[in-house]
CSV table of C-alpha atoms in Angstrom, one decimal:
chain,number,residue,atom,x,y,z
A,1,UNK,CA,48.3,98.4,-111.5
A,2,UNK,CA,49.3,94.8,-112.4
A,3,UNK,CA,49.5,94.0,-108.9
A,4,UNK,CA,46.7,91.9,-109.0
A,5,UNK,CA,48.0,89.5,-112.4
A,6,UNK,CA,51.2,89.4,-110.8
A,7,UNK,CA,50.0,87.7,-107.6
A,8,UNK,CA,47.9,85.3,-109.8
A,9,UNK,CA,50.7,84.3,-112.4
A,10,UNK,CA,53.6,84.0,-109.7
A,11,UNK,CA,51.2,81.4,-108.0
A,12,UNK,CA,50.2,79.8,-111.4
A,13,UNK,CA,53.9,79.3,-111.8
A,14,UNK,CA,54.6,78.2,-108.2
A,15,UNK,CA,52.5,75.8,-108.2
A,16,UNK,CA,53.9,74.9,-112.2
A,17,UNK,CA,57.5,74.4,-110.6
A,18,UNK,CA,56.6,72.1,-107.7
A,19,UNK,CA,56.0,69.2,-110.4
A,20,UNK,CA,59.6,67.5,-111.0
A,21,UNK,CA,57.7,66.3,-114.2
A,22,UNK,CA,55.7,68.0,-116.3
A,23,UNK,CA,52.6,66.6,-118.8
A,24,UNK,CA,50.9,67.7,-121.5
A,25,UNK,CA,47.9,68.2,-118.5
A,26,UNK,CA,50.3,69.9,-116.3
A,27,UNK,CA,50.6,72.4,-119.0
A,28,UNK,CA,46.9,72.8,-120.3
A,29,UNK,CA,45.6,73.5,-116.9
A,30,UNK,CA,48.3,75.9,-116.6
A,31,UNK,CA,47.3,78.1,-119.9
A,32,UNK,CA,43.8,77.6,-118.6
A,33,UNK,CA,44.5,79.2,-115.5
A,34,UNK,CA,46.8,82.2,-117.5
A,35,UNK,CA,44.2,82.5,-119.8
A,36,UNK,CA,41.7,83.5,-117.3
A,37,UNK,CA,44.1,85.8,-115.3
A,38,UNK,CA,44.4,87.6,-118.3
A,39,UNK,CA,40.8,87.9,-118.9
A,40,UNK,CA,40.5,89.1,-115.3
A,41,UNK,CA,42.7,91.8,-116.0
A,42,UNK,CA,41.4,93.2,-118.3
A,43,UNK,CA,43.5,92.2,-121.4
A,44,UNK,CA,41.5,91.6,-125.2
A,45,UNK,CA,39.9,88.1,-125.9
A,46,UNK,CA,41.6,87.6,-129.1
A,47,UNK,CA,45.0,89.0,-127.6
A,48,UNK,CA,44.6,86.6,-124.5
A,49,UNK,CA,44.0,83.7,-126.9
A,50,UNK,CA,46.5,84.0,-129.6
A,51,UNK,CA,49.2,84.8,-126.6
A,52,UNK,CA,48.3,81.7,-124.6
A,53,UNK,CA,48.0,79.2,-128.1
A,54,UNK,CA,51.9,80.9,-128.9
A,55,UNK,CA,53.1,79.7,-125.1
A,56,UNK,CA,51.6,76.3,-125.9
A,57,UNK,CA,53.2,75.6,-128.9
A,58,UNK,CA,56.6,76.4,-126.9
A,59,UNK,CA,56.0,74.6,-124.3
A,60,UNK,CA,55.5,71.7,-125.2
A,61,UNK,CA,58.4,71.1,-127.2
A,62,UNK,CA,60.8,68.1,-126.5
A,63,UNK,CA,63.4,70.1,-124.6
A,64,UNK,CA,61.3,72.0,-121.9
A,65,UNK,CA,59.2,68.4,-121.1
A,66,UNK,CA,62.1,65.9,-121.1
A,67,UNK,CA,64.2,69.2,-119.4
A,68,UNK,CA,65.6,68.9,-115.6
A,69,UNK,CA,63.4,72.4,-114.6
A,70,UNK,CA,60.5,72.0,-117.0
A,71,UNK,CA,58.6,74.6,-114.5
A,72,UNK,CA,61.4,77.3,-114.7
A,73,UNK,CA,61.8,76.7,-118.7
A,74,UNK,CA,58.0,77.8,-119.0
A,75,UNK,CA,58.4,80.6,-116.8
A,76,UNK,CA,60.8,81.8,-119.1
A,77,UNK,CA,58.9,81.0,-122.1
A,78,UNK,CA,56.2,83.1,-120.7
A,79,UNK,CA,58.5,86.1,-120.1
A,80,UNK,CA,60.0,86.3,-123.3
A,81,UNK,CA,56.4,85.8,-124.8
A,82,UNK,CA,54.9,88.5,-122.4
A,83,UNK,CA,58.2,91.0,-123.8
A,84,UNK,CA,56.9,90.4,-126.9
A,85,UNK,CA,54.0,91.4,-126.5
A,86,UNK,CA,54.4,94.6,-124.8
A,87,UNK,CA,56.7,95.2,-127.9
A,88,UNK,CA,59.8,93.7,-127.6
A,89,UNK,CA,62.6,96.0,-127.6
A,90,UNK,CA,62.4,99.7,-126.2
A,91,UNK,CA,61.5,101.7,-128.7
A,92,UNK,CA,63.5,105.4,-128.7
A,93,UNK,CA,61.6,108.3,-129.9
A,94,UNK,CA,62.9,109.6,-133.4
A,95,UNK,CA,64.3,113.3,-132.7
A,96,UNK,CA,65.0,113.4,-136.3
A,97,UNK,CA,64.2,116.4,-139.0
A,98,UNK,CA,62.0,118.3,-139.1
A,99,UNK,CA,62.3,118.0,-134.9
A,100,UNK,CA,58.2,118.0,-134.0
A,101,UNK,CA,56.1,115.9,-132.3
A,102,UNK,CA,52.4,116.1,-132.1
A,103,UNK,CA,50.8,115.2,-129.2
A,104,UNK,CA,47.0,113.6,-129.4
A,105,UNK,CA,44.7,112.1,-127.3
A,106,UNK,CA,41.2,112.2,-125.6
A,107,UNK,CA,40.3,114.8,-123.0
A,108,UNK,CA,41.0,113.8,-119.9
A,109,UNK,CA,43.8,111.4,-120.5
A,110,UNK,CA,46.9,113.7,-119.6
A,111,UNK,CA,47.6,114.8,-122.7
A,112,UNK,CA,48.9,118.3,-121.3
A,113,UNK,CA,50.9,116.8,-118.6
A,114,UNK,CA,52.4,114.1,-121.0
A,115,UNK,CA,53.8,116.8,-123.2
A,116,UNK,CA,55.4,118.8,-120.5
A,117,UNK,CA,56.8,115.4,-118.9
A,118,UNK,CA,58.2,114.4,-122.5
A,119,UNK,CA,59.5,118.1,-122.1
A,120,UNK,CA,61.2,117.3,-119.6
A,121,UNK,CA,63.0,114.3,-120.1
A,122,UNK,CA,64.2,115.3,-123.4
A,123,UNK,CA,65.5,118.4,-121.5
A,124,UNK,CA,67.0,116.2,-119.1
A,125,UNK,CA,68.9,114.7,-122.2
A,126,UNK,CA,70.3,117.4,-123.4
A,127,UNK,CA,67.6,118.7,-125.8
A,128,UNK,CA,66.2,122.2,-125.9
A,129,UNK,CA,62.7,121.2,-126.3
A,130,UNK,CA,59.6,123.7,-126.8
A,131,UNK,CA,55.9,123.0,-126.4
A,132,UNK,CA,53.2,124.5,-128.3
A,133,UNK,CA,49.6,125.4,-127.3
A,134,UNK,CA,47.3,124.0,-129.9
A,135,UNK,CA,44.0,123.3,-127.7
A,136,UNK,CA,41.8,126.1,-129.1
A,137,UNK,CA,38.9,124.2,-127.3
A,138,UNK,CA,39.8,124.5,-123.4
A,139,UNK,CA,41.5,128.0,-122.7
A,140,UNK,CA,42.5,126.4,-119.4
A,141,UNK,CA,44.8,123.6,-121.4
A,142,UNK,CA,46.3,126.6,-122.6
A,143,UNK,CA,47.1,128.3,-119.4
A,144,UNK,CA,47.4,124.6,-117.6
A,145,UNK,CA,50.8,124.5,-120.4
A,146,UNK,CA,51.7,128.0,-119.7
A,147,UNK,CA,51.9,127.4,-116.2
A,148,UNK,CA,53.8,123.9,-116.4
A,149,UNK,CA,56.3,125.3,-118.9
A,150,UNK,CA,57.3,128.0,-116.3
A,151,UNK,CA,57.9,124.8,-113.7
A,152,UNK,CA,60.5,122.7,-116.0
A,153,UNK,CA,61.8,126.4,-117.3
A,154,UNK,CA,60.5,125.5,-121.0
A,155,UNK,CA,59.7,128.1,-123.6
A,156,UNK,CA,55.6,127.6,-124.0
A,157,UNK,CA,54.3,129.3,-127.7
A,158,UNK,CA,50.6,131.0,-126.6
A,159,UNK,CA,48.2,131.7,-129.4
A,160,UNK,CA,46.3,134.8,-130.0
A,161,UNK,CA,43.5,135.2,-127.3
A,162,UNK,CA,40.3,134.2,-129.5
A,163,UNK,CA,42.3,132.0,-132.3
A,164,UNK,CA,39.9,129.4,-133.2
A,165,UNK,CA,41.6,128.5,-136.1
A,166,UNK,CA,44.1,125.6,-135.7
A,167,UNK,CA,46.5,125.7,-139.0
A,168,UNK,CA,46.7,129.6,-139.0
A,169,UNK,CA,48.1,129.4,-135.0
A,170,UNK,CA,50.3,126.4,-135.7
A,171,UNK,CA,51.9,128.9,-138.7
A,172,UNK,CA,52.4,131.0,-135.8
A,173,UNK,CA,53.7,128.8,-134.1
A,174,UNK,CA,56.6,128.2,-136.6
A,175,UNK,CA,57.0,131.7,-137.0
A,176,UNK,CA,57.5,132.0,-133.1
A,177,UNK,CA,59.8,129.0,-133.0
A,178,UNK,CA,62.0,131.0,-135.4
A,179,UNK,CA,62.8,134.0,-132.6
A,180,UNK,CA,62.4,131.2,-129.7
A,181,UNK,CA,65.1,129.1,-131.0
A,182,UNK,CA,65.4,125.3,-129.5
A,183,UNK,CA,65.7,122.0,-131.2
A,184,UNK,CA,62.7,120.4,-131.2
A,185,UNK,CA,59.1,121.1,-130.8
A,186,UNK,CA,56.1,119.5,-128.7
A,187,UNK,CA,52.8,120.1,-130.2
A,188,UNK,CA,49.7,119.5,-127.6
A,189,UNK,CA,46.6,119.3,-129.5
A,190,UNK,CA,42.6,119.4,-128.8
A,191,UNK,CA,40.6,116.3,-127.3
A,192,UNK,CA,37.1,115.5,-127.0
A,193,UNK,CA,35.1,113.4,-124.3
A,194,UNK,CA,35.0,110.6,-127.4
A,195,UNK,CA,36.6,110.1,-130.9
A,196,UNK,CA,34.9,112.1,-133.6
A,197,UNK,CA,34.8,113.5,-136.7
A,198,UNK,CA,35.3,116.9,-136.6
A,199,UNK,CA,38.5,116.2,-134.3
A,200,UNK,CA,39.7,113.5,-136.8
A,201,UNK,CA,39.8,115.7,-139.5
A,202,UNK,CA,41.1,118.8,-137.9
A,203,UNK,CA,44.2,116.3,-136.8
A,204,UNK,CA,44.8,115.0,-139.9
A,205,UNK,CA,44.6,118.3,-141.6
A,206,UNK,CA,47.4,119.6,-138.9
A,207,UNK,CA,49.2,116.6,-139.2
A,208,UNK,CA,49.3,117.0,-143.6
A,209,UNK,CA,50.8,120.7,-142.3
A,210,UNK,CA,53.2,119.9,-139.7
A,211,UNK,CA,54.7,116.6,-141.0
A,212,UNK,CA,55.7,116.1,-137.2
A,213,UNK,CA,58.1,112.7,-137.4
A,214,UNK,CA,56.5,111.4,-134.2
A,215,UNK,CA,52.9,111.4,-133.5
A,216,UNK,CA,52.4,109.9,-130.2
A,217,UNK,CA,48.8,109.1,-128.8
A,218,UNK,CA,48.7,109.7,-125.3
A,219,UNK,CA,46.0,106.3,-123.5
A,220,UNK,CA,44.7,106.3,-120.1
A,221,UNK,CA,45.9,102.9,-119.2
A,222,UNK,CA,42.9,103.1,-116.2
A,223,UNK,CA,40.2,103.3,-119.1
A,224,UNK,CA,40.8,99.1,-119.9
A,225,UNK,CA,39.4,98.2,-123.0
A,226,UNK,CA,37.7,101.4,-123.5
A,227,UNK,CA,41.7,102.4,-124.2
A,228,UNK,CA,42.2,99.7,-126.8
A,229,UNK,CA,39.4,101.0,-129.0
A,230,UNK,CA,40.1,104.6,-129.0
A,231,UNK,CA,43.9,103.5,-130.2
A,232,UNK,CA,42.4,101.6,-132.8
A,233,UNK,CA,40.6,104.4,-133.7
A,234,UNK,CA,43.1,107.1,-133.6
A,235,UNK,CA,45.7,104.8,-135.5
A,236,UNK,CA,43.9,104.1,-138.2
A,237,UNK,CA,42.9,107.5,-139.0
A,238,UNK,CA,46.2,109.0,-137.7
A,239,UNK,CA,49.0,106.5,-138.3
A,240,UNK,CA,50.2,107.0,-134.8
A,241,UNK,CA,53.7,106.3,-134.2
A,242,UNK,CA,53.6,105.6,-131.0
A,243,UNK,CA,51.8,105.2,-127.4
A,244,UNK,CA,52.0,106.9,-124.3
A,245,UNK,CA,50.8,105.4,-121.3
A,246,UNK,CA,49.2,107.2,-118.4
A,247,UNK,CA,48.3,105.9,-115.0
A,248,UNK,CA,50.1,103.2,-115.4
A,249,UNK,CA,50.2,103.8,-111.1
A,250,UNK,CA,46.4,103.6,-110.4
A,251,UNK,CA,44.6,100.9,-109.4
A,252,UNK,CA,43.1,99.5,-112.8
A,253,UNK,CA,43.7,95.9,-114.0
A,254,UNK,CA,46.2,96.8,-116.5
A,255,UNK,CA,45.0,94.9,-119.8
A,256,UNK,CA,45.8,97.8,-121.6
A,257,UNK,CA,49.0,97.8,-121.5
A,258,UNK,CA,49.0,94.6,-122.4
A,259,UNK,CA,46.6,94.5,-125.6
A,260,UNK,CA,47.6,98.0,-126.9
A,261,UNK,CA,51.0,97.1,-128.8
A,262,UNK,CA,49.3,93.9,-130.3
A,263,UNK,CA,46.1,95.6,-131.3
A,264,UNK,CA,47.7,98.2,-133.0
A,265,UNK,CA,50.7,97.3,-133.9
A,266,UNK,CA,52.7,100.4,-132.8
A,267,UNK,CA,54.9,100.7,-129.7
A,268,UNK,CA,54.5,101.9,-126.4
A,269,UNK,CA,57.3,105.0,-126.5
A,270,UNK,CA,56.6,106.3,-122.9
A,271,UNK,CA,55.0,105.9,-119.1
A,272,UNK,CA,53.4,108.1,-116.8
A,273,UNK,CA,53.6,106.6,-113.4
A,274,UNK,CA,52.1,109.6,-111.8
A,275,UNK,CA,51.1,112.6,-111.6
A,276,UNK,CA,54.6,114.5,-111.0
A,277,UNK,CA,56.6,116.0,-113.2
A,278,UNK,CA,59.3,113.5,-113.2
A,279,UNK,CA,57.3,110.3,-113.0
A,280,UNK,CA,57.4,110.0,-116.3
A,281,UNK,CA,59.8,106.9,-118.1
A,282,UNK,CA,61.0,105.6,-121.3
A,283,UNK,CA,58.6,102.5,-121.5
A,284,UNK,CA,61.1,98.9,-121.7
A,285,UNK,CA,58.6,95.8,-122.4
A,286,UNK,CA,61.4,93.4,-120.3
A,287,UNK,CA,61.2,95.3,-117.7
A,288,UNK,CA,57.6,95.7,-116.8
A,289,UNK,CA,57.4,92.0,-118.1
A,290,UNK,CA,59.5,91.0,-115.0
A,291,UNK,CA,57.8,93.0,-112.3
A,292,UNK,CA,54.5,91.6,-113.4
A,293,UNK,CA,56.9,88.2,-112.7
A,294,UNK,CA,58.3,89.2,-109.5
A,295,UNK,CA,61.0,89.3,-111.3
A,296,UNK,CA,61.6,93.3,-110.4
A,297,UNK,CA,63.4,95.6,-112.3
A,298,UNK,CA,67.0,96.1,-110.6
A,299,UNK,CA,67.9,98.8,-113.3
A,300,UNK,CA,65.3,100.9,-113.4
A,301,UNK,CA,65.7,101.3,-109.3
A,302,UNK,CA,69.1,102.5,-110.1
A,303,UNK,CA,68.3,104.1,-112.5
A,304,UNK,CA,65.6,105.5,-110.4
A,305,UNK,CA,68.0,106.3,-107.6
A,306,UNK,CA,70.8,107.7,-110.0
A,307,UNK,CA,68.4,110.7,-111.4
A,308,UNK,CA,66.9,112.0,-107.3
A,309,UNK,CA,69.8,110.7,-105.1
A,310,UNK,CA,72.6,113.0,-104.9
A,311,UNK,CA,76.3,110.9,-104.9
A,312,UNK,CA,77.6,113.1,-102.0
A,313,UNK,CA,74.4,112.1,-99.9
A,314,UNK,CA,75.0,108.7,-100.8
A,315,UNK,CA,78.6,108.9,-100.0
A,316,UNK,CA,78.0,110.0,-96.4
A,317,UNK,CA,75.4,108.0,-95.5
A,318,UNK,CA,77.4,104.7,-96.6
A,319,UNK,CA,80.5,106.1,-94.7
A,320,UNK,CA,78.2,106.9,-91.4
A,321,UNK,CA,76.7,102.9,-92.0
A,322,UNK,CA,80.5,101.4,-92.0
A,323,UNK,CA,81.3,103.5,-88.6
A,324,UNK,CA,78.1,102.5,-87.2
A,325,UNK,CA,77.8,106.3,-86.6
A,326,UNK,CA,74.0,106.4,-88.3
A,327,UNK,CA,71.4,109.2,-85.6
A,328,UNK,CA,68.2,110.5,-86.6
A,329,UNK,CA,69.4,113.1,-88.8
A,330,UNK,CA,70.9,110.0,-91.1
A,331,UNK,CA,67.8,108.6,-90.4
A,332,UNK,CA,65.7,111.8,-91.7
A,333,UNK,CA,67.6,112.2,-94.6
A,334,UNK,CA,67.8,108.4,-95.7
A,335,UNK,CA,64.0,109.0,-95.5
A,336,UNK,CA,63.8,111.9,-97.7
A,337,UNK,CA,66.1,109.8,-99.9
A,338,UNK,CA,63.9,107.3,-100.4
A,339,UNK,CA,61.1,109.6,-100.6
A,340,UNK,CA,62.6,111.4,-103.8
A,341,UNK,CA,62.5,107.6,-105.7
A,342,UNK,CA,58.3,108.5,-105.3
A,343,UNK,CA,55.9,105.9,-103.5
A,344,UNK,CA,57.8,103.5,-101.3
A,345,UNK,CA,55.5,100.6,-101.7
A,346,UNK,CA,57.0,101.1,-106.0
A,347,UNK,CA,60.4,101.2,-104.9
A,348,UNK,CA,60.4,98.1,-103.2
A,349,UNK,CA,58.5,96.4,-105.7
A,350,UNK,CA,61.4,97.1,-108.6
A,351,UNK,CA,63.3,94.5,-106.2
A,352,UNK,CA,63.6,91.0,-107.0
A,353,UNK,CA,61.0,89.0,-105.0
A,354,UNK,CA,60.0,91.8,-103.3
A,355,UNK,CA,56.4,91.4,-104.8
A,356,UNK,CA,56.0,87.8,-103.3
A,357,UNK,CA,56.5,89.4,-99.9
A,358,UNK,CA,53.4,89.4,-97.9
A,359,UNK,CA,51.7,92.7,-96.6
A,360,UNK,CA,54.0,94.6,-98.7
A,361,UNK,CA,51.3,97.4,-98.7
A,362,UNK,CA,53.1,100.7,-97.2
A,363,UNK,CA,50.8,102.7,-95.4
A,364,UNK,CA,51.5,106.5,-96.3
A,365,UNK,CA,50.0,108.1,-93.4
A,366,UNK,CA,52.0,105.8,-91.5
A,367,UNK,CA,55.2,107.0,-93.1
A,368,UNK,CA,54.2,110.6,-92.6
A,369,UNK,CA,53.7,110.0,-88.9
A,370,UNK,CA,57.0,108.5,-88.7
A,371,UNK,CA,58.7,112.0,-90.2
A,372,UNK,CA,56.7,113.9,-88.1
A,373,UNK,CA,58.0,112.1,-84.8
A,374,UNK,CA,62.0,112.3,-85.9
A,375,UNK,CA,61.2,116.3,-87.3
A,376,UNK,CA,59.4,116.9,-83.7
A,377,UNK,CA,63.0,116.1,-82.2
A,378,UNK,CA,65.9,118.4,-81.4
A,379,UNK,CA,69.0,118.6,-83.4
A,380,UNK,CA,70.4,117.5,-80.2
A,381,UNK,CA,68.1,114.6,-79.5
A,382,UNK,CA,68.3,113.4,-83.6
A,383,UNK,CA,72.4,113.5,-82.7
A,384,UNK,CA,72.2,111.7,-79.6
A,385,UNK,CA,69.0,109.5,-79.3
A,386,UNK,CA,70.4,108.4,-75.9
A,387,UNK,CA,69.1,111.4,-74.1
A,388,UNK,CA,65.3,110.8,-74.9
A,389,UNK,CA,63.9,110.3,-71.6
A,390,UNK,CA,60.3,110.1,-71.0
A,391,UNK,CA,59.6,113.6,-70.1
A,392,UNK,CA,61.2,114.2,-74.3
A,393,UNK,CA,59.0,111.5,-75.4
A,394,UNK,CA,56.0,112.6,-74.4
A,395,UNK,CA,57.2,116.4,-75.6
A,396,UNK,CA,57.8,114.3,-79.2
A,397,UNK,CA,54.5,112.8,-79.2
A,398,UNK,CA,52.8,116.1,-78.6
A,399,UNK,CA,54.5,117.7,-80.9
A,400,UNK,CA,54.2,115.1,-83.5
A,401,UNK,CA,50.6,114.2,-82.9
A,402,UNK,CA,51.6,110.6,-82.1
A,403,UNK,CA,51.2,108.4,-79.2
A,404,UNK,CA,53.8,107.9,-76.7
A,405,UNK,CA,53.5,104.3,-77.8
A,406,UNK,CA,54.6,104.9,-81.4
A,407,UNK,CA,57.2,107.9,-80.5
A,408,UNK,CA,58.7,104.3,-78.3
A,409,UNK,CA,58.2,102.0,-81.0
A,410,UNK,CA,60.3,103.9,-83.6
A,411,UNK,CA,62.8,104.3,-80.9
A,412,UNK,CA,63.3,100.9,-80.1
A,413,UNK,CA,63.3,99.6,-83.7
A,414,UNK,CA,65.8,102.4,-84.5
A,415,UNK,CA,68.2,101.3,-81.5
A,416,UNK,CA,67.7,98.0,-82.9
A,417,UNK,CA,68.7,98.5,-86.4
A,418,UNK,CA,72.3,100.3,-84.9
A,419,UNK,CA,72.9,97.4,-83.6
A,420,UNK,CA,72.9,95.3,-86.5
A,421,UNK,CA,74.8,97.7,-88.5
A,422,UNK,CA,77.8,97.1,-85.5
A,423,UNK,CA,78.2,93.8,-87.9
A,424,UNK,CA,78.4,93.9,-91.2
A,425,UNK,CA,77.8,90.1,-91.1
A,426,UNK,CA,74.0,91.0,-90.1
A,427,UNK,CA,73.6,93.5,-93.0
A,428,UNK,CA,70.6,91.4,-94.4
A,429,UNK,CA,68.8,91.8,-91.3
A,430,UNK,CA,68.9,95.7,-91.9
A,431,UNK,CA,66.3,95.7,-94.9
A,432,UNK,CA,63.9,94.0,-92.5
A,433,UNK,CA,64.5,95.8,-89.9
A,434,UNK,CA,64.1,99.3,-92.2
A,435,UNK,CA,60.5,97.5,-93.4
A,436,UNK,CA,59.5,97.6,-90.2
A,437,UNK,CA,60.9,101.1,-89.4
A,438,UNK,CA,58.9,102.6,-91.8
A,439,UNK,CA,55.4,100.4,-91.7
């Protein structure tokens, strides 16, 4: 999503840390040029000001003019400003008495899937977490939670078939979390195609019931500005206590994101960064504040990789890499490995500098060919590639619904990348070589 603002700040600040000097003009053409990327993207005119005048007043202190790296000083100005705004620290969910959270949103904006994700994670935690059915609008919300409950193994609370009457099925709900036990409840409410009255008031009047200690309004970060005013909206009728951000993987410009915390004045809690189950993360400001900087984010890729990669699978593969032992099959599973992580393109953009990197772009048909041309082999030819003649290679290609061509491309960039792994002194050549492998 920031994709786009990324490539036009890094080359903002590029151009910023070329000058062994820095002036006053240096830096206002510099804020000009920020100001508009900002704008661009999407971001709130009064938010894009006031964030640029707070970066000018920094910057042009004493110490980061008279400084040895005046370019790198503002860079870091700018990502401890840019932190700030998306809210400073992390900011955890309160699990606290009387254990409920309410769940509100728009139609449309995930609001269903957010509470099952949250579900999840909290699950994942060691919570016993249930959800609870409150969209007496849409039947098929209902049935949508049912049916997601059953795939994370979460009790679901259904109300009566016909219950139109929010408060008195919320009392059930109670009464049903009595029997059901767990430790905390997630309550997904009604939408509308727009902010009204009458779902105003029947929130607030659920809201007076429950007392839920977080109330967390779920934002389609692909809606732009549109976004910013229904949180405005739902805040000051709702005191929210919280955001959660969907789509933060699509294609928008991302100004959401990064007006939401100032315009309201309430945190961003969590991200959806697709539409699985577990694509779903604690939102941390610093951390999205340095991939929009190229910066990546180192811990959240192991983090990442900690949660789908199993140690035992990790263990073999790095002992097959040190006896330069590595076949297809290693090959095959690496690939599912990395698969796991989600889109590959994301993965290798939570590495440092890996955003700068041109044609970075991972073409997913590509990688799917590339499976199905190692899957169309034989265990025996995944063991030993040495055996695939041409008469296999065409069988591969066939089978695969590849071209000879790519079945001997892959081949030869596979044979290439054992050979680098004979010494360890090459390693760095291996990440390349693996970009390539799997363009």
């Amino acid at each position: 999503m920031f994709s786009q603002l990324g490539d036009k700040l890094q080359e903002i600040f590029k151009d910023l840390r070329g000058h062994g000097k820095i002036s006053e003009a240096n830096i206002d053409a510099a804020l000009r040029q920020i100001r508009l990327a900002l704008l661009e993207a999407d971001v709130d005119f009064q938010v894009a000001k006031n964030f640029v005048a707070r970066i000018k007043e920094k910057a042009l202190g004493e110490e980061v003019l008279r400084s040895i790296t005046p370019g790198q000083q503002i860079v870091k100005i700018f990502y401890d400003e840019l932190s700030i705004l998306l809210g400073g620290d992390a900011a955890p969910v309160n699990l606290g008495e009387p254990h409920r959270i309410l769940i509100i949103g728009l139609n449309g904006s995930g609001k269903t899937t957010s509470a099952a994700k949250l579900a999840r994670l909290l699950k994942k935690q060691g919570r016993s977490p249930n959800l609870i059915a409150l969209d007496l609008e849409r039947p098929a919300a209902i049935d949508q939670l049912a049916t997601l409950g059953k795939q994370i193994d979460v009790p679901v609370f259904i109300p009566e078939p016909g219950e139109k009457n929010v408060r008195r099925a919320a009392t059930a709900a109670l009464e049903w979390h009595q029997r059901a036990g767990g430790d905390i409840d997630i309550f997904d409410t009604a939408g509308r195609q727009e902010v009204d009255v009458a779902l105003i008031e029947e929130l607030q009047q659920l809201k007076r019931f429950l007392q839920p200690q977080e109330t967390l309004l779920v934002v389609d970060a692909a809606t732009g500005q549109q976004a910013v005013s229904v949180a405005s909206h739902f805040n000051s009728a709702l005191e929210i206590s919280g955001i959660i951000l969907t789509k933060l993987d699509g294609d928008a410009r991302g100004g959401a994101a990064l007006s939401m915390r100032e315009v309201t004045r309430r945190p961003i809690k969590f991200a959806g960064t697709g539409e699985k189950l577990d694509q779903f993360e604690t939102f941390v400001p610093q951390r999205l504040a340095g991939r929009i900087l190229g910066m990546g984010d180192v811990v959240g890729l192991v983090e990442k990789a900690a949660e789908t990669i199993e140690a035992e699978d990790a263990a073999r593969l790095e002992q097959k890499l040190r006896r330069a032992s590595f076949d297809f099959n290693d090959f095959l599973a690496q690939f599912k490995m990395l698969r796991k992580m989600g889109p590959l393109e994301n993965v290798l953009g939570m590495l440092p500098g890996m955003s700068n990197v041109p044609g970075l772009s991972i073409d997913e048909k590509q990688l799917k060919r590339t499976e199905a041309i190692v899957l169309s082999m034989t265990s025996e030819e995944r063991t030993r590639p040495e055996i695939l003649n041409a008469r296999r290679r065409q069988r591969i290609a066939r089978g695969s619904g590849s071209t000879v061509t790519e079945v001997n491309d892959l081949i030869r960039r596979f044979d290439q990348m054992r050979k680098l792994m004979k010494n360890a002194g090459k390693m760095k050549g291996v990440l390349k070589q693996l970009q390539k492998l799997h363009r």
